[in-house]
Amino acid sequence: MSAYVFHVLIMVSIFAILSLSLNIIVGFAGLVSLGHAAFFGIGAYASGLMMIRGMGFVPALFLAGLCTAALGVALALPALRVKDDYLAIVTLGFGIIVVMVLMNLEVTGGPDGLVGIPPAALLGTPLYSKPGFLALTLGFLLVMILSVYALKQSRIGRAWAAIRDNDVTAMFMGINIYYYKMLAFIVSSFWAGLAGSLYAHYTAYINPQTFGMHTSIQILSMVVLGGIGSITGSLLGAALLVVLPEILRPLADYQDIFYGALLVTMMVFRPQGIMGRVKITEIFGKK
Amino acid sequence: MLTAEGITKSFMGIHALSGVSMQVHAGEILGVIGPNGAGKTTLFNVLTGLYAPDAGNIFFEGRDITNLRPYRRVGLGLARTFQNLEIFRDMSVLENVMVGGHVRLSCGFWQSLLVTPGKRAEERLLRSQALELLALLGLADRASAPAVSLSYGDQRRIEIARALASHPAMLFLDEPAAGMNPRETELLAGLIAQLRKDLQLTVVIIEHDMNLIMNVCDRIVVMSEGRVLTAGAPHEIRLDARVLEAYLGEEIL
């Protein structure tokens, strides 16, 4: 297989981690989030900065996940005081703020971004080969799928599903809805941060634009297209929305039209997504 | 067992409850009746924790629960059903009941993540107890059906099973017979009496169906215009002139 194919597969697995992580917030807990790429960016920058300053890859990776989770808490604390449309606006604002901060801080390199991020390394050996890096990202994706599945099949997953359905009723089931919503943000942002770290060490160069609104919408589209609340759906959504633009590359100028048409068609004919059971209107049209 | 003292609650200047005091005794089935707008549902919502009262206190087994959040009250043994059916629409019948058992499980994040043997044992126990509850309510054969596919009366029963899954000491039923035909209502009355006996429950019922109230309740609290008008045994309430007057001479009793 050519290096190009490996590159696409690596991007698919990184975006699969991202879409699955967003699905925890949107699909499992039924909350709206429009700023998910910000978590991706925080993980990427945290990991890049730590490794540039001499930290090893593995600690940098996990610390990046933890830093991102901490920011997830920082966002959720004020954001979870509001619901639905208001939550959408708060998360949207969060996404914009993060990009602005990355753009304006000196330590993050401003609009130019971070250059010369060291490659991922395992046991002291740098991982330059694409197949090797793909194995690494697939390994993380697999661990994530298993852990997300375990949570979904537990008391926690049931509490999330109850909150998604009706959070007032969920309170009367003895569910501390604030705690479980917070937990969704923490788990989700942790994984998005890990994805960011993997991405940073893969590309060796990051800049703020990558983590803006466009990427947030892209990740959300993967979740919605694949199916809200469905694990396989998120993987499928990521695969489709990473691979399709590559296939449509000859039509680069019309790519977004195709994209938009695909999403509109889905919403009209199958609003629950390819694999999902929950329709998007149940999350975004809540009263 | 449960004592409310001087509960006052108003919404934008409208007094829904003005100084309501009442008691629920352990083991009884208490009916709360009154004309529309008397404040019955608001009282339920204050007692179960949806609203904090503007004034007054609520004690459950001697403990002040006035400002306790709903999920904490469920942990203490208060469970409820809803006037407008509030089943979880994306779940099966069994899953609905299993959600109700949330407070009885102790597995936290890490045990769930790592699927520990303890977690698995807990889940198995919850599932079998949920199935038992469904059998008790006559829904055993519908366990895996989507909850929304069941009839109105059956969905009311799911709600009762779900509330019972938390092993409550006290069960609040908000108009459990609404939308049921007389035959279903009769079955419901039998069921409530049986649940009290089998599970040592204390039950509080809001209901407009006087047959149900008169048949099943040990004691009745009559509300009118946000106050407690009177309380007593069904035969006393039936003859109370003030109660008849509150219903504006409607021939209901």
Coordinates of C-alpha atoms in Angstrom, one line a residue:
Chain A
M1 CA 0.0 0.0 0.0
S2 CA 1.2 3.5 -0.8
A3 CA 2.1 6.0 1.8
Y4 CA -0.9 8.0 0.7
V5 CA -3.3 5.2 1.7
F6 CA -1.7 5.0 5.1
H7 CA -2.0 8.7 5.5
V8 CA -5.7 8.5 4.8
L9 CA -6.2 5.6 7.2
I10 CA -4.3 7.5 9.9
M11 CA -6.6 10.5 9.5
V12 CA -9.6 8.2 9.5
S13 CA -8.5 6.7 12.8
I14 CA -7.8 10.1 14.4
F15 CA -11.2 11.5 13.3
A16 CA -12.8 8.2 14.4
I17 CA -11.5 9.0 18.0
L18 CA -12.8 12.5 17.7
S19 CA -16.3 11.6 16.4
L20 CA -16.6 8.9 19.0
S21 CA -15.6 11.3 21.7
L22 CA -18.1 13.9 20.6
N23 CA -20.8 11.1 20.4
I24 CA -20.4 10.7 24.2
I25 CA -21.6 14.2 24.7
V26 CA -24.1 14.5 21.9
G27 CA -25.2 10.9 21.4
F28 CA -25.0 9.4 24.9
A29 CA -25.9 12.3 27.1
G30 CA -27.9 14.2 24.6
L31 CA -26.1 17.5 25.1
V32 CA -25.3 19.9 22.3
S33 CA -21.7 20.8 21.6
L34 CA -20.5 22.9 18.7
G35 CA -16.9 23.5 19.8
H36 CA -15.4 20.1 19.9
A37 CA -12.4 20.9 17.7
A38 CA -11.2 23.2 20.6
F39 CA -10.5 20.1 22.7
F40 CA -8.7 18.5 19.8
G41 CA -6.6 21.7 19.5
I42 CA -5.8 21.9 23.3
G43 CA -4.6 18.3 23.2
A44 CA -2.5 19.0 20.1
Y45 CA -0.9 22.1 21.5
A46 CA -0.4 20.7 25.1
S47 CA 1.3 17.6 23.8
G48 CA 3.4 19.5 21.2
L49 CA 4.6 22.1 23.7
M50 CA 5.4 19.5 26.3
M51 CA 7.4 17.4 23.8
I52 CA 9.2 20.4 22.3
R53 CA 10.3 21.1 25.9
G54 CA 11.8 17.6 26.2
M55 CA 9.1 15.5 27.6
G56 CA 8.7 11.9 26.3
F57 CA 5.9 11.0 24.0
V58 CA 3.9 8.7 26.3
P59 CA 3.8 11.1 29.3
A60 CA 3.1 14.0 26.9
L61 CA 0.2 12.1 25.3
F62 CA -1.5 11.3 28.6
L63 CA -0.8 14.6 30.1
A64 CA -2.4 16.2 27.0
G65 CA -5.5 14.1 27.6
L66 CA -5.6 15.1 31.2
C67 CA -5.1 18.8 30.4
T68 CA -7.9 18.7 27.9
A69 CA -10.1 16.9 30.4
A70 CA -9.4 19.7 32.9
L71 CA -10.4 22.2 30.3
G72 CA -13.5 20.1 29.6
V73 CA -14.4 20.6 33.3
A74 CA -13.7 24.3 33.0
L75 CA -16.1 24.6 30.1
A76 CA -18.7 22.3 31.6
L77 CA -18.9 24.2 34.9
P78 CA -20.5 27.3 33.5
A79 CA -22.0 25.6 30.3
L80 CA -24.0 23.0 32.2
R81 CA -26.0 25.7 33.9
V82 CA -27.8 26.3 30.6
K83 CA -29.5 23.9 28.3
D84 CA -30.2 23.2 24.6
D85 CA -29.8 26.3 22.4
Y86 CA -28.0 28.2 25.1
L87 CA -25.5 25.3 25.6
A88 CA -25.0 25.3 21.8
I89 CA -24.0 29.0 22.0
V90 CA -21.8 28.6 25.0
T91 CA -19.8 25.7 23.4
L92 CA -19.7 27.6 20.1
G93 CA -18.2 30.6 22.0
F94 CA -15.7 28.3 23.8
G95 CA -14.5 27.0 20.4
I96 CA -14.0 30.5 19.1
I97 CA -12.2 31.6 22.3
V98 CA -9.8 28.7 22.2
V99 CA -8.8 29.5 18.6
M100 CA -8.4 33.2 19.5
V101 CA -6.2 32.3 22.5
L102 CA -4.0 30.0 20.4
M103 CA -3.8 32.6 17.7
N104 CA -2.6 35.3 20.1
L105 CA -0.4 33.7 22.7
E106 CA 3.3 33.9 22.1
V107 CA 4.0 30.5 23.5
T108 CA 1.7 28.8 21.0
G109 CA 3.4 30.6 18.1
G110 CA 0.5 32.8 17.2
P111 CA -1.1 32.4 13.8
D112 CA 2.0 30.5 12.5
G113 CA 1.4 27.7 15.0
L114 CA 3.9 25.2 16.3
V115 CA 6.6 23.9 14.1
G116 CA 9.1 21.1 14.7
I117 CA 7.0 18.9 17.0
P118 CA 9.0 15.8 17.6
P119 CA 7.5 12.5 16.3
A120 CA 5.8 10.0 18.5
A121 CA 8.3 7.6 20.1
L122 CA 7.8 4.3 21.8
L123 CA 10.5 3.0 24.1
G124 CA 12.9 5.7 22.9
T125 CA 12.5 4.8 19.2
P126 CA 10.9 7.5 17.1
L127 CA 8.0 6.3 15.1
Y128 CA 8.6 7.6 11.6
S129 CA 6.9 5.0 9.5
K130 CA 3.3 5.5 8.5
P131 CA 2.3 1.9 9.0
G132 CA 3.8 2.0 12.5
F133 CA 1.9 5.2 13.3
L134 CA -1.3 3.7 11.9
A135 CA -0.9 0.8 14.3
L136 CA -0.5 3.2 17.2
T137 CA -3.7 5.2 16.3
L138 CA -5.6 2.0 15.7
G139 CA -4.5 0.7 19.0
F140 CA -5.8 3.8 20.8
L141 CA -9.0 3.6 18.8
L142 CA -9.5 0.0 19.8
V143 CA -9.0 0.8 23.5
M144 CA -11.4 3.7 23.2
I145 CA -14.1 1.6 21.5
L146 CA -13.9 -1.0 24.2
S147 CA -13.9 1.5 27.0
V148 CA -16.8 3.6 25.5
Y149 CA -18.7 0.3 24.9
A150 CA -18.1 -0.7 28.6
L151 CA -19.4 2.7 29.8
K152 CA -22.4 2.5 27.5
Q153 CA -23.4 -0.9 28.9
S154 CA -23.2 0.2 32.5
R155 CA -25.2 2.2 35.0
I156 CA -23.4 5.2 33.6
G157 CA -24.6 4.6 30.1
R158 CA -28.1 4.1 31.3
A159 CA -28.0 7.3 33.3
W160 CA -26.7 9.1 30.1
A161 CA -29.5 7.6 28.0
A162 CA -32.1 8.6 30.6
I163 CA -30.7 12.2 30.6
R164 CA -30.8 12.3 26.8
D165 CA -34.4 11.2 26.9
N166 CA -35.7 13.5 29.6
D167 CA -33.4 15.0 32.2
V168 CA -36.2 16.0 34.6
T169 CA -37.5 12.4 34.7
A170 CA -33.9 11.2 35.1
M171 CA -33.6 13.3 38.3
F172 CA -36.5 11.4 39.7
M173 CA -34.8 8.1 39.0
G174 CA -32.2 9.2 41.5
I175 CA -29.7 10.2 38.9
N176 CA -27.4 13.2 39.7
I177 CA -27.8 14.7 36.3
Y178 CA -25.2 17.4 36.8
Y179 CA -22.6 14.8 37.7
Y180 CA -23.3 12.6 34.7
K181 CA -23.3 15.5 32.3
M182 CA -20.0 16.6 33.7
L183 CA -18.7 13.0 33.3
A184 CA -19.7 13.0 29.7
F185 CA -17.7 16.2 29.1
I186 CA -14.6 14.9 31.0
V187 CA -14.5 11.5 29.2
S188 CA -15.2 13.1 25.8
S189 CA -12.6 15.9 26.2
F190 CA -9.9 13.4 27.4
W191 CA -10.2 11.4 24.2
A192 CA -10.4 14.4 22.0
G193 CA -7.2 15.6 23.7
L194 CA -5.5 12.3 23.0
A195 CA -6.6 12.6 19.4
G196 CA -5.0 16.0 19.3
S197 CA -1.8 14.7 20.6
L198 CA -1.6 11.9 18.1
Y199 CA -2.4 14.4 15.3
A200 CA 0.3 16.9 16.5
H201 CA 3.0 14.2 16.6
Y202 CA 1.9 12.8 13.2
T203 CA 1.9 16.1 11.3
A204 CA 4.8 17.7 13.3
Y205 CA 3.2 21.1 12.5
I206 CA -0.1 22.5 13.9
N207 CA -1.8 25.9 13.6
P208 CA -4.9 27.4 15.1
Q209 CA -7.1 27.2 11.9
T210 CA -7.1 23.4 12.1
F211 CA -9.0 23.5 15.3
G212 CA -11.7 26.0 14.5
M213 CA -15.4 26.0 13.6
H214 CA -15.0 24.2 10.4
T215 CA -13.4 21.1 12.1
S216 CA -16.0 21.2 14.9
I217 CA -18.8 21.1 12.3
Q218 CA -17.0 18.4 10.5
I219 CA -16.7 16.2 13.6
L220 CA -20.4 16.8 14.4
S221 CA -21.3 15.9 10.9
M222 CA -19.5 12.5 11.3
V223 CA -21.6 11.9 14.5
V224 CA -24.8 12.8 12.9
L225 CA -24.2 11.1 9.6
G226 CA -23.1 7.9 11.3
G227 CA -25.9 7.9 13.8
I228 CA -26.3 9.7 17.1
G229 CA -25.5 7.4 20.0
S230 CA -24.1 4.6 17.8
I231 CA -20.5 3.6 18.2
T232 CA -20.2 1.9 14.8
G233 CA -22.0 4.9 13.4
S234 CA -19.3 7.3 14.6
L235 CA -16.6 5.1 13.1
L236 CA -18.5 4.9 9.8
G237 CA -19.2 8.7 9.8
A238 CA -15.5 9.4 10.3
A239 CA -14.4 7.0 7.6
L240 CA -16.9 8.4 5.1
L241 CA -16.2 12.1 5.8
V242 CA -12.4 11.6 5.7
V243 CA -12.4 9.4 2.6
L244 CA -15.1 11.1 0.5
P245 CA -13.2 14.4 0.2
E246 CA -10.1 12.5 -0.9
I247 CA -12.1 10.7 -3.6
L248 CA -13.8 14.0 -4.6
R249 CA -10.4 15.8 -4.7
P250 CA -10.6 16.2 -8.5
L251 CA -13.8 18.2 -7.9
A252 CA -12.2 20.2 -5.1
D253 CA -14.2 23.4 -6.0
Y254 CA -17.5 21.6 -5.6
Q255 CA -16.6 19.4 -2.7
D256 CA -18.5 21.5 -0.1
I257 CA -21.6 21.4 -2.3
F258 CA -21.5 17.6 -2.3
Y259 CA -20.9 17.6 1.4
G260 CA -23.9 19.8 2.1
A261 CA -26.1 17.9 -0.3
L262 CA -25.1 14.6 1.4
L263 CA -26.1 16.0 4.9
V264 CA -29.3 17.5 3.7
T265 CA -30.3 14.3 2.0
M266 CA -29.5 12.4 5.2
M267 CA -31.5 14.7 7.3
V268 CA -34.5 14.4 5.0
F269 CA -34.5 10.6 4.5
R270 CA -32.7 9.2 7.5
P271 CA -32.5 11.8 10.3
Q272 CA -31.3 9.1 12.8
G273 CA -28.1 8.6 10.7
I274 CA -26.8 5.5 9.1
M275 CA -26.6 3.4 12.3
G276 CA -28.5 5.4 14.8
R277 CA -31.8 5.1 16.6
V278 CA -32.1 8.6 17.8
K279 CA -33.1 11.4 15.5
I280 CA -31.2 14.6 15.4
T281 CA -34.3 16.6 16.2
E282 CA -34.5 14.9 19.6
I283 CA -31.2 16.4 20.5
F284 CA -31.2 19.7 18.7
G285 CA -34.9 20.4 18.7
K286 CA -35.6 19.8 22.4
K287 CA -38.0 22.0 24.1
Chain B
M1 CA -43.1 9.2 58.3
L2 CA -43.4 12.3 56.1
T3 CA -44.4 15.6 57.6
A4 CA -44.9 18.9 55.7
E5 CA -45.2 22.0 57.7
G6 CA -46.5 25.3 56.4
I7 CA -45.6 24.7 52.8
T8 CA -46.0 27.9 50.7
K9 CA -45.2 28.1 47.0
S10 CA -46.2 30.7 44.5
F11 CA -45.5 31.1 40.9
M12 CA -45.2 34.7 39.6
G13 CA -47.5 36.0 42.4
I14 CA -50.0 33.2 42.1
H15 CA -50.3 31.2 45.4
A16 CA -50.3 27.6 44.4
L17 CA -49.8 26.5 48.0
S18 CA -50.5 28.6 51.1
G19 CA -49.4 27.1 54.3
V20 CA -50.0 23.4 53.6
S21 CA -49.4 21.1 56.5
M22 CA -49.9 17.4 56.3
Q23 CA -48.6 14.1 57.4
V24 CA -48.2 10.7 55.8
H25 CA -48.1 7.8 58.2
A26 CA -46.0 4.8 57.7
G27 CA -47.8 2.0 55.9
E28 CA -50.9 3.9 54.9
I29 CA -52.4 4.7 51.5
L30 CA -53.1 8.4 51.5
G31 CA -55.3 10.0 48.8
V32 CA -54.9 13.7 47.9
I33 CA -58.0 15.0 46.2
G34 CA -59.4 18.4 45.3
P35 CA -60.8 20.4 42.4
N36 CA -58.5 21.3 39.5
G37 CA -56.1 24.0 40.5
A38 CA -56.3 23.1 44.2
G39 CA -52.5 22.6 44.3
K40 CA -52.3 18.8 44.4
T41 CA -49.6 18.4 41.8
T42 CA -47.6 21.4 43.1
L43 CA -47.7 19.7 46.5
F44 CA -46.4 16.5 45.0
N45 CA -43.7 18.4 43.2
V46 CA -42.6 20.1 46.4
L47 CA -42.6 16.9 48.4
T48 CA -40.6 15.0 45.7
G49 CA -38.2 17.9 45.2
L50 CA -38.9 19.4 41.8
Y51 CA -39.6 22.8 43.4
A52 CA -38.2 24.2 46.6
P53 CA -41.0 25.7 48.7
D54 CA -40.9 29.5 49.4
A55 CA -41.6 28.7 53.0
G56 CA -42.2 25.7 55.2
N57 CA -40.3 22.5 55.9
I58 CA -40.5 18.9 54.9
F59 CA -39.3 16.1 57.2
F60 CA -38.9 12.5 56.0
E61 CA -38.3 10.0 58.8
G62 CA -37.2 12.8 61.1
R63 CA -34.8 14.3 58.6
D64 CA -35.2 17.7 57.1
I65 CA -35.4 17.2 53.3
T66 CA -36.8 20.6 52.4
N67 CA -33.9 21.6 50.2
L68 CA -32.7 18.2 49.2
R69 CA -32.4 17.6 45.4
P70 CA -34.8 15.1 43.8
Y71 CA -32.1 12.5 43.2
R72 CA -31.1 12.5 46.8
R73 CA -34.7 12.0 47.9
V74 CA -34.9 9.0 45.7
G75 CA -31.9 7.7 47.5
L76 CA -33.7 8.1 50.8
G77 CA -36.7 6.1 49.6
L78 CA -39.1 8.5 47.9
A79 CA -40.1 7.5 44.4
R80 CA -42.8 8.8 42.1
T81 CA -44.7 8.5 38.8
F82 CA -45.9 11.3 36.6
Q83 CA -49.3 12.6 35.6
N84 CA -48.2 13.0 32.0
L85 CA -46.5 9.7 31.1
E86 CA -42.7 10.2 31.3
I87 CA -41.3 6.9 30.2
F88 CA -38.0 6.9 28.5
R89 CA -39.0 6.7 24.8
D90 CA -35.8 5.3 23.3
M91 CA -35.6 2.4 25.8
S92 CA -37.2 -1.0 26.1
V93 CA -39.6 -1.8 28.9
L94 CA -36.9 -3.6 30.8
E95 CA -34.4 -0.8 30.3
N96 CA -36.9 1.7 31.7
V97 CA -37.2 -0.4 34.9
M98 CA -33.4 -0.8 35.1
V99 CA -32.9 2.9 35.1
G100 CA -35.2 3.1 38.0
G101 CA -32.8 0.9 40.0
H102 CA -30.0 3.4 39.5
V103 CA -29.7 4.4 43.2
R104 CA -29.4 0.8 44.3
L105 CA -26.2 0.2 42.3
S106 CA -22.9 1.3 43.7
C107 CA -20.5 0.8 40.7
G108 CA -18.7 4.0 39.9
F109 CA -16.7 5.1 36.9
W110 CA -13.7 2.8 37.1
Q111 CA -15.7 -0.4 37.9
S112 CA -17.9 0.4 34.9
L113 CA -15.0 1.1 32.7
L114 CA -13.1 -2.0 33.6
V115 CA -16.2 -4.2 33.8
T116 CA -15.2 -5.7 37.1
P117 CA -16.8 -9.0 38.3
G118 CA -18.6 -6.9 41.0
K119 CA -20.1 -4.7 38.3
R120 CA -21.3 -7.7 36.3
A121 CA -22.9 -9.3 39.3
E122 CA -24.6 -6.1 40.2
E123 CA -26.0 -5.8 36.7
R124 CA -27.3 -9.3 36.7
L125 CA -29.0 -8.8 40.0
L126 CA -30.6 -5.6 38.8
R127 CA -31.9 -7.3 35.6
S128 CA -33.4 -10.2 37.4
Q129 CA -35.1 -7.9 40.0
A130 CA -36.4 -5.7 37.2
L131 CA -37.9 -8.8 35.5
E132 CA -39.5 -9.8 38.8
L133 CA -41.1 -6.3 39.1
L134 CA -42.4 -6.6 35.5
A135 CA -43.8 -10.0 36.4
L136 CA -45.5 -8.5 39.4
L137 CA -47.1 -5.8 37.2
G138 CA -48.1 -8.3 34.6
L139 CA -45.7 -7.0 31.9
A140 CA -43.2 -9.8 32.0
D141 CA -43.9 -10.9 28.4
R142 CA -43.3 -7.3 27.1
A143 CA -39.9 -6.8 28.8
S144 CA -37.9 -6.4 25.6
A145 CA -40.5 -4.5 23.6
P146 CA -39.9 -0.8 23.0
A147 CA -41.6 1.0 25.9
V148 CA -43.5 3.4 23.5
S149 CA -45.1 0.4 21.8
L150 CA -47.2 -0.4 24.9
S151 CA -50.7 0.8 25.5
Y152 CA -51.4 3.8 27.7
G153 CA -52.4 1.7 30.7
D154 CA -49.4 -0.5 30.3
Q155 CA -47.1 2.5 30.2
R156 CA -48.5 3.7 33.5
R157 CA -47.6 0.3 34.8
I158 CA -44.0 0.6 33.5
E159 CA -43.8 3.9 35.4
I160 CA -44.9 2.1 38.6
A161 CA -42.4 -0.7 38.0
R162 CA -39.7 1.8 37.3
A163 CA -40.4 3.7 40.5
L164 CA -40.5 0.5 42.5
A165 CA -37.0 -0.5 41.1
S166 CA -35.4 2.0 43.5
H167 CA -36.9 0.0 46.4
P168 CA -38.7 3.0 47.8
A169 CA -40.3 3.3 51.2
M170 CA -42.8 5.8 49.9
L171 CA -44.4 5.9 46.5
F172 CA -46.1 8.9 45.0
L173 CA -48.6 8.2 42.3
D174 CA -49.7 11.2 40.3
E175 CA -53.1 10.4 38.7
P176 CA -52.3 6.8 38.1
A177 CA -55.8 6.0 36.7
A178 CA -55.9 8.9 34.2
G179 CA -56.8 7.5 30.8
M180 CA -57.7 4.1 32.2
N181 CA -61.1 2.5 31.6
P182 CA -63.1 1.4 34.7
R183 CA -61.9 -2.2 34.4
E184 CA -58.2 -1.1 34.3
T185 CA -58.8 1.2 37.2
E186 CA -60.3 -1.6 39.2
L187 CA -57.2 -3.7 38.5
L188 CA -55.0 -0.8 39.5
A189 CA -56.8 -0.5 42.8
G190 CA -56.1 -4.1 43.5
L191 CA -52.5 -3.7 42.5
I192 CA -51.9 -0.7 44.8
A193 CA -53.3 -2.6 47.8
Q194 CA -51.2 -5.6 46.9
L195 CA -48.0 -3.6 46.5
R196 CA -48.5 -2.0 49.9
K197 CA -48.9 -5.4 51.5
D198 CA -46.1 -7.2 49.6
L199 CA -43.5 -4.4 49.7
Q200 CA -44.4 -2.7 53.0
L201 CA -44.9 0.5 51.0
T202 CA -46.4 3.8 52.0
V203 CA -48.4 5.2 49.1
V204 CA -49.6 8.7 48.3
I205 CA -52.0 9.1 45.4
I206 CA -53.4 12.1 43.6
E207 CA -56.4 11.0 41.7
H208 CA -59.6 12.4 40.2
D209 CA -61.2 9.0 40.0
M210 CA -63.3 8.8 43.2
N211 CA -63.9 5.1 43.0
L212 CA -60.2 4.4 43.1
I213 CA -59.6 6.9 46.0
M214 CA -62.6 5.6 48.0
N215 CA -61.7 2.0 47.5
V216 CA -58.1 2.0 48.1
C217 CA -57.2 4.8 50.5
D218 CA -57.0 4.6 54.3
R219 CA -57.1 8.3 54.6
I220 CA -57.8 11.3 52.4
V221 CA -56.5 14.8 52.3
V222 CA -58.8 17.3 50.6
M223 CA -57.2 20.4 49.1
S224 CA -58.8 23.5 47.8
E225 CA -57.3 26.7 46.6
G226 CA -53.8 25.9 47.8
R227 CA -54.9 24.8 51.3
V228 CA -55.7 21.7 53.1
L229 CA -59.5 21.8 53.6
T230 CA -59.8 18.7 55.7
A231 CA -58.4 15.2 56.2
G232 CA -59.9 12.0 57.3
A233 CA -61.1 8.5 56.5
P234 CA -63.0 8.0 53.3
H235 CA -66.4 7.6 55.0
E236 CA -65.9 10.9 56.9
I237 CA -64.8 12.8 53.7
R238 CA -67.8 11.4 51.8
L239 CA -70.1 13.2 54.2
D240 CA -68.2 16.4 54.7
A241 CA -70.2 19.3 53.6
R242 CA -67.1 21.5 53.0
V243 CA -65.7 19.0 50.6
L244 CA -68.9 19.0 48.5
E245 CA -68.9 22.7 48.5
A246 CA -65.3 22.8 47.3
Y247 CA -66.4 20.8 44.3
L248 CA -69.1 23.4 43.7
G249 CA -71.9 21.0 44.3
E250 CA -70.6 18.6 41.7
E251 CA -72.0 15.2 42.4
I252 CA -68.9 13.3 42.7
L253 CA -69.2 11.4 45.9

